[in-house]
Amino acid sequence: MTRYECAIDLDAIEAIDVHVHIEVDDHGHSSLPADLVEAVSAYFTTDIDRPDLDSIATYYRERRMAAVVFTVDATTQLGHPALSSEEIAAGAARNNDVLIPFGSVDPRGGAAAVGRARRLIEDHGVRGFKFHPTVQGFDPSDETYYPLYAALQDAGVVALFHTGQTGIGAGMRGGRGFRLALSNPMLLDGVAADFPDLQIIMAHPSVPWQDEALAVATHKHNTWIDLSGWSPKYFPDALVRAANSYLKGRVLFGSDFPLLTPDRWIRDVEHTALKPEALPGIMKDNAARLLGLSDPRTSPQGAS
Ligand SMILES: [Zn+2]
């Protein structure tokens, strides 16, 4: 399998979407079990189109955008096999002019998960990891998971955590047993303190804990906020104020494709108070710096 090497020409792209889900693989296997797919479609009152990786690459290429792609491995909690992060990395390698692969391992997999994370980085070239504490059913502040964070910090790759409420499990019996509180961004404050060289993305407006996310991001400069999953029309005022001013260097464009498309996000951002001066950083430059796509000397990780 070819190891991913990034070949993105920063001058040729207009934006980097840091939050894109691969939900189906080349064999037609879905990232979520059928009952959850149905419930999510009902919650969003639409059947969501779930394109495969190569179609997603084409979609982004047409728009002159790059995209960070990943799945979520929640094998333990879902009792459903995850999509292969190795295959996602290989697909990103095929489309390395526009795609950047993040891996996912089930944190509840213990030492095996740490070993697999290392192999995904070393052998497959993933540039970060996606976590979803509510769907994976783990408390990210629990030191049980510190060996995993240590492996990511050592390798200089990014950790992206879902934060805030989620549509996954919504309306199902007991929310299918999923716990929203695990996605409180304040649980990441200690992780950022104990792993000061680990770059952490707190994904989404963290409803109903926006103030918590802003407090963490203000205090821990190794944390970032992505703006995915919500139309910009519904961003909390405090988040928009921060993105315009004191956090403008660490706020990132993300869509949460396929649930929300970058087209809709960009259309709706025009109707917000986000300042035109803040947008180049949010849309592209901050992510380029975080992911080491720009001048290595200015990257927080010190290497591309
Ligand atoms: Zn996500």
Short mmCIF file of C-alpha atoms and ligand atoms in Angstrom, two decimals:
data_model
loop_
_atom_site.label_atom_id
_atom_site.label_comp_id
_atom_site.label_asym_id
_atom_site.label_seq_id
_atom_site.Cartn_x
_atom_site.Cartn_y
_atom_site.Cartn_z
CA MET A 1 0.00 0.00 0.00
CA THR A 2 1.37 3.42 -0.90
CA ARG A 3 2.11 5.69 2.00
CA TYR A 4 0.29 9.02 1.77
CA GLU A 5 2.48 11.96 0.83
CA CYS A 6 0.80 15.33 0.60
CA ALA A 7 0.97 16.98 -2.84
CA ILE A 8 -1.37 19.91 -2.24
CA ASP A 9 -0.35 23.10 -4.01
CA LEU A 10 -1.47 25.75 -1.55
CA ASP A 11 -1.56 28.41 -4.25
CA ALA A 12 -3.92 26.29 -6.34
CA ILE A 13 -6.59 25.92 -3.66
CA GLU A 14 -8.91 28.44 -2.07
CA ALA A 15 -9.91 26.64 1.10
CA ILE A 16 -9.18 23.67 3.35
CA ASP A 17 -12.20 21.88 4.76
CA VAL A 18 -10.89 20.21 7.93
CA HIS A 19 -13.97 18.09 8.63
CA VAL A 20 -15.16 15.64 5.97
CA HIS A 21 -16.64 12.23 6.77
CA ILE A 22 -16.16 9.15 4.64
CA GLU A 23 -19.33 7.19 5.41
CA VAL A 24 -19.18 4.38 2.90
CA ASP A 25 -16.27 2.36 1.52
CA ASP A 26 -15.57 0.82 -1.89
CA HIS A 27 -17.28 -2.40 -0.77
CA GLY A 28 -20.52 -0.60 0.13
CA HIS A 29 -19.95 -1.00 3.87
CA SER A 30 -21.41 1.88 5.90
CA SER A 31 -19.59 3.54 8.80
CA LEU A 32 -22.74 3.35 10.93
CA PRO A 33 -25.11 0.44 11.56
CA ALA A 34 -28.41 0.60 9.65
CA ASP A 35 -30.59 1.69 12.59
CA LEU A 36 -28.38 4.74 13.18
CA VAL A 37 -28.24 5.70 9.49
CA GLU A 38 -32.05 5.67 9.41
CA ALA A 39 -32.37 7.68 12.61
CA VAL A 40 -29.82 10.27 11.45
CA SER A 41 -31.68 10.72 8.15
CA ALA A 42 -34.94 11.20 10.07
CA TYR A 43 -33.30 13.72 12.43
CA PHE A 44 -31.97 15.80 9.55
CA THR A 45 -35.30 15.19 7.70
CA THR A 46 -33.48 14.23 4.55
CA ASP A 47 -31.85 11.25 2.96
CA ILE A 48 -28.22 12.20 2.89
CA ASP A 49 -26.20 11.37 -0.18
CA ARG A 50 -23.12 9.45 0.95
CA PRO A 51 -20.52 9.59 -1.81
CA ASP A 52 -17.43 7.41 -1.80
CA LEU A 53 -13.90 8.72 -1.34
CA ASP A 54 -12.99 9.21 -5.00
CA SER A 55 -16.25 11.08 -5.66
CA ILE A 56 -15.53 13.31 -2.67
CA ALA A 57 -12.06 14.05 -4.05
CA THR A 58 -13.60 15.02 -7.41
CA TYR A 59 -16.15 17.22 -5.63
CA TYR A 60 -13.43 19.11 -3.75
CA ARG A 61 -11.11 19.29 -6.77
CA GLU A 62 -13.91 20.95 -8.79
CA ARG A 63 -14.20 23.57 -6.06
CA ARG A 64 -10.44 24.16 -5.74
CA MET A 65 -10.58 23.03 -2.14
CA ALA A 66 -8.63 20.55 -0.07
CA ALA A 67 -10.33 18.30 2.47
CA VAL A 68 -9.34 16.41 5.60
CA VAL A 69 -11.08 13.03 5.38
CA PHE A 70 -11.74 10.43 8.06
CA THR A 71 -14.14 7.93 9.56
CA VAL A 72 -14.91 7.16 13.20
CA ASP A 73 -13.96 3.77 14.65
CA ALA A 74 -16.50 3.07 17.39
CA THR A 75 -16.40 -0.69 17.09
CA THR A 76 -16.79 -1.37 20.83
CA GLN A 77 -19.76 0.91 21.45
CA LEU A 78 -21.57 0.29 18.15
CA GLY A 79 -20.84 -3.42 17.81
CA HIS A 80 -20.32 -2.62 14.14
CA PRO A 81 -17.02 -2.85 12.24
CA ALA A 82 -15.52 0.50 11.27
CA LEU A 83 -14.44 1.54 7.80
CA SER A 84 -10.74 0.96 7.24
CA SER A 85 -8.59 3.99 8.00
CA GLU A 86 -5.82 2.25 6.03
CA GLU A 87 -8.08 2.28 2.97
CA ILE A 88 -8.98 5.91 3.55
CA ALA A 89 -5.26 6.76 3.70
CA ALA A 90 -4.70 4.83 0.46
CA GLY A 91 -7.62 6.67 -1.17
CA ALA A 92 -6.18 9.98 -0.01
CA ALA A 93 -2.81 8.92 -1.48
CA ARG A 94 -4.58 8.41 -4.84
CA ASN A 95 -6.01 11.92 -4.51
CA ASN A 96 -3.14 13.62 -2.73
CA ASP A 97 -3.61 16.87 -4.67
CA VAL A 98 -6.77 17.54 -2.63
CA LEU A 99 -7.15 15.08 0.26
CA ILE A 100 -5.46 14.82 3.65
CA PRO A 101 -6.15 11.62 5.63
CA PHE A 102 -6.83 11.44 9.36
CA GLY A 103 -7.05 8.03 10.97
CA SER A 104 -9.43 6.74 13.59
CA VAL A 105 -8.88 4.04 16.18
CA ASP A 106 -11.28 2.89 18.87
CA PRO A 107 -9.81 4.36 22.09
CA ARG A 108 -11.45 1.54 24.04
CA GLY A 109 -9.19 -0.90 22.16
CA GLY A 110 -6.36 -0.30 24.66
CA ALA A 111 -2.74 -1.05 23.69
CA ALA A 112 -3.84 -2.47 20.32
CA ALA A 113 -5.36 0.92 19.46
CA VAL A 114 -2.10 2.68 20.30
CA GLY A 115 -0.12 0.27 18.11
CA ARG A 116 -2.55 0.70 15.27
CA ALA A 117 -2.39 4.50 15.56
CA ARG A 118 1.40 4.31 15.30
CA ARG A 119 1.18 2.14 12.18
CA LEU A 120 -1.38 4.47 10.60
CA ILE A 121 1.06 7.33 11.08
CA GLU A 122 4.28 5.58 10.14
CA ASP A 123 3.16 3.19 7.40
CA HIS A 124 0.15 5.01 5.97
CA GLY A 125 1.01 8.67 6.51
CA VAL A 126 -2.11 9.91 8.30
CA ARG A 127 -1.80 13.49 9.54
CA GLY A 128 -4.18 13.35 12.49
CA PHE A 129 -6.91 11.38 14.26
CA LYS A 130 -10.63 11.89 14.62
CA PHE A 131 -12.32 11.17 17.95
CA HIS A 132 -16.02 11.19 18.79
CA PRO A 133 -16.30 10.71 22.58
CA THR A 134 -20.11 10.40 22.52
CA VAL A 135 -20.27 7.80 19.73
CA GLN A 136 -17.08 5.98 20.80
CA GLY A 137 -18.30 6.03 24.41
CA PHE A 138 -15.17 7.25 26.14
CA ASP A 139 -14.28 10.08 28.49
CA PRO A 140 -11.43 11.93 26.75
CA SER A 141 -10.12 13.29 30.06
CA ASP A 142 -9.57 9.78 31.44
CA GLU A 143 -5.84 9.03 31.78
CA THR A 144 -6.51 5.52 30.43
CA TYR A 145 -6.25 7.14 27.00
CA TYR A 146 -3.02 9.04 27.68
CA PRO A 147 -0.78 6.50 25.91
CA LEU A 148 -2.78 7.16 22.74
CA TYR A 149 -2.42 10.93 23.07
CA ALA A 150 1.30 10.49 23.80
CA ALA A 151 1.73 8.56 20.55
CA LEU A 152 0.03 11.35 18.60
CA GLN A 153 2.03 14.06 20.34
CA ASP A 154 5.31 12.23 19.69
CA ALA A 155 4.48 11.90 16.00
CA GLY A 156 3.37 15.54 15.69
CA VAL A 157 -0.06 14.69 14.31
CA VAL A 158 -3.33 16.45 15.15
CA ALA A 159 -6.16 15.21 17.42
CA LEU A 160 -9.65 16.29 16.34
CA PHE A 161 -12.46 15.77 18.85
CA HIS A 162 -16.16 16.07 18.20
CA THR A 163 -17.59 18.53 20.75
CA GLY A 164 -21.16 19.55 21.60
CA GLN A 165 -24.44 17.84 20.87
CA THR A 166 -24.81 15.32 18.08
CA GLY A 167 -27.53 14.12 15.73
CA ILE A 168 -26.20 10.57 15.94
CA GLY A 169 -28.54 8.59 18.19
CA ALA A 170 -30.99 11.52 18.46
CA GLY A 171 -34.59 10.41 18.92
CA MET A 172 -33.64 6.77 19.44
CA ARG A 173 -34.48 4.85 22.61
CA GLY A 174 -32.31 6.48 25.31
CA GLY A 175 -30.38 8.21 22.52
CA ARG A 176 -29.12 4.64 21.84
CA GLY A 177 -27.27 4.85 25.13
CA PHE A 178 -24.93 7.62 23.93
CA ARG A 179 -23.84 10.25 26.45
CA LEU A 180 -23.71 13.88 25.35
CA ALA A 181 -21.64 14.97 28.38
CA LEU A 182 -18.61 13.12 27.01
CA SER A 183 -18.44 15.77 24.27
CA ASN A 184 -18.10 18.71 26.64
CA PRO A 185 -14.98 20.57 25.43
CA MET A 186 -13.94 21.26 29.03
CA LEU A 187 -12.92 17.58 29.18
CA LEU A 188 -10.17 18.49 26.69
CA ASP A 189 -8.66 21.20 28.87
CA GLY A 190 -6.67 18.70 30.92
CA VAL A 191 -5.57 16.87 27.78
CA ALA A 192 -4.25 20.15 26.35
CA ALA A 193 -2.48 20.85 29.66
CA ASP A 194 -0.84 17.43 29.93
CA PHE A 195 0.05 17.25 26.20
CA PRO A 196 1.19 20.81 25.50
CA ASP A 197 2.68 19.89 22.12
CA LEU A 198 -0.41 18.02 20.92
CA GLN A 199 -2.50 20.20 18.61
CA ILE A 200 -6.17 19.65 19.46
CA ILE A 201 -9.13 20.64 17.29
CA MET A 202 -12.42 21.09 19.13
CA ALA A 203 -14.87 20.38 16.34
CA HIS A 204 -18.10 22.33 15.77
CA PRO A 205 -19.76 25.15 17.64
CA SER A 206 -19.82 23.28 20.98
CA VAL A 207 -23.55 23.74 21.68
CA PRO A 208 -24.50 23.92 24.60
CA TRP A 209 -20.92 24.50 25.83
CA GLN A 210 -19.71 27.30 23.58
CA ASP A 211 -18.33 29.34 26.48
CA GLU A 212 -16.37 26.31 27.68
CA ALA A 213 -14.78 25.84 24.25
CA LEU A 214 -13.85 29.52 24.06
CA ALA A 215 -12.37 29.42 27.56
CA VAL A 216 -10.22 26.39 26.68
CA ALA A 217 -9.10 27.91 23.36
CA THR A 218 -8.25 31.21 25.05
CA HIS A 219 -6.14 29.53 27.71
CA LYS A 220 -4.57 26.64 25.78
CA HIS A 221 -2.89 27.79 22.60
CA ASN A 222 -2.52 24.21 21.39
CA THR A 223 -6.29 24.09 20.85
CA TRP A 224 -8.22 25.11 17.75
CA ILE A 225 -11.92 25.36 16.87
CA ASP A 226 -13.46 24.10 13.65
CA LEU A 227 -16.70 25.65 12.42
CA SER A 228 -18.24 22.51 10.98
CA GLY A 229 -21.62 20.92 11.42
CA TRP A 230 -23.72 24.06 11.67
CA SER A 231 -24.77 26.58 9.09
CA PRO A 232 -22.86 29.77 9.91
CA LYS A 233 -26.27 31.44 10.29
CA TYR A 234 -26.66 29.67 13.63
CA PHE A 235 -23.21 30.32 15.08
CA PRO A 236 -23.40 31.68 18.64
CA ASP A 237 -22.48 35.41 18.80
CA ALA A 238 -19.62 34.74 21.23
CA LEU A 239 -18.03 32.34 18.73
CA VAL A 240 -18.28 34.85 15.88
CA ARG A 241 -16.77 37.57 18.10
CA ALA A 242 -13.85 35.29 19.02
CA ALA A 243 -13.31 34.18 15.40
CA ASN A 244 -13.17 37.85 14.37
CA SER A 245 -10.67 38.84 17.00
CA TYR A 246 -8.66 37.04 19.63
CA LEU A 247 -9.03 33.53 18.16
CA LYS A 248 -8.82 34.40 14.49
CA GLY A 249 -5.51 32.53 14.14
CA ARG A 250 -6.93 29.27 15.51
CA VAL A 251 -10.41 29.00 14.01
CA LEU A 252 -10.84 26.65 11.03
CA PHE A 253 -13.31 26.20 8.21
CA GLY A 254 -14.99 22.81 8.22
CA SER A 255 -18.25 21.59 6.77
CA ASP A 256 -19.05 18.14 8.27
CA PHE A 257 -19.69 16.89 4.72
CA PRO A 258 -21.86 15.08 3.74
CA LEU A 259 -24.29 16.31 6.44
CA LEU A 260 -23.54 19.92 5.52
CA THR A 261 -21.93 20.85 2.21
CA PRO A 262 -19.17 23.42 1.79
CA ASP A 263 -21.40 25.13 -0.81
CA ARG A 264 -24.10 25.75 1.78
CA TRP A 265 -21.54 26.80 4.42
CA ILE A 266 -19.93 29.35 2.11
CA ARG A 267 -23.31 30.67 0.93
CA ASP A 268 -24.51 31.13 4.51
CA VAL A 269 -21.30 32.69 5.84
CA GLU A 270 -22.13 35.81 3.82
CA HIS A 271 -25.05 36.41 6.16
CA THR A 272 -22.96 36.38 9.31
CA ALA A 273 -20.92 39.01 11.12
CA LEU A 274 -17.67 37.15 10.36
CA LYS A 275 -15.34 39.85 9.08
CA PRO A 276 -13.81 39.61 5.60
CA GLU A 277 -10.37 40.22 7.17
CA ALA A 278 -10.73 37.09 9.34
CA LEU A 279 -11.86 34.81 6.51
CA PRO A 280 -8.55 34.07 4.70
CA GLY A 281 -7.14 32.65 7.93
CA ILE A 282 -10.28 30.72 8.74
CA MET A 283 -10.77 29.32 5.23
CA LYS A 284 -7.20 28.28 4.51
CA ASP A 285 -4.17 29.78 6.20
CA ASN A 286 -4.80 28.54 9.75
CA ALA A 287 -5.35 24.95 8.61
CA ALA A 288 -2.29 25.11 6.35
CA ARG A 289 -0.19 26.16 9.36
CA LEU A 290 -1.74 23.56 11.66
CA LEU A 291 -1.27 20.74 9.16
CA GLY A 292 2.22 21.82 8.21
CA LEU A 293 1.27 22.58 4.59
CA SER A 294 2.83 26.02 4.61
CA ASP A 295 6.40 27.06 5.22
CA PRO A 296 7.70 24.46 7.68
CA ARG A 297 9.48 27.17 9.67
CA THR A 298 6.14 28.72 10.66
CA SER A 299 4.34 25.44 11.32
CA PRO A 300 3.57 24.62 14.98
CA GLN A 301 4.85 21.11 14.29
CA GLY A 302 8.08 22.32 12.79
CA ALA A 303 7.91 19.99 9.78
CA SER A 304 5.67 19.38 6.82
ZN ZN B 1 -17.43 14.80 12.56
#
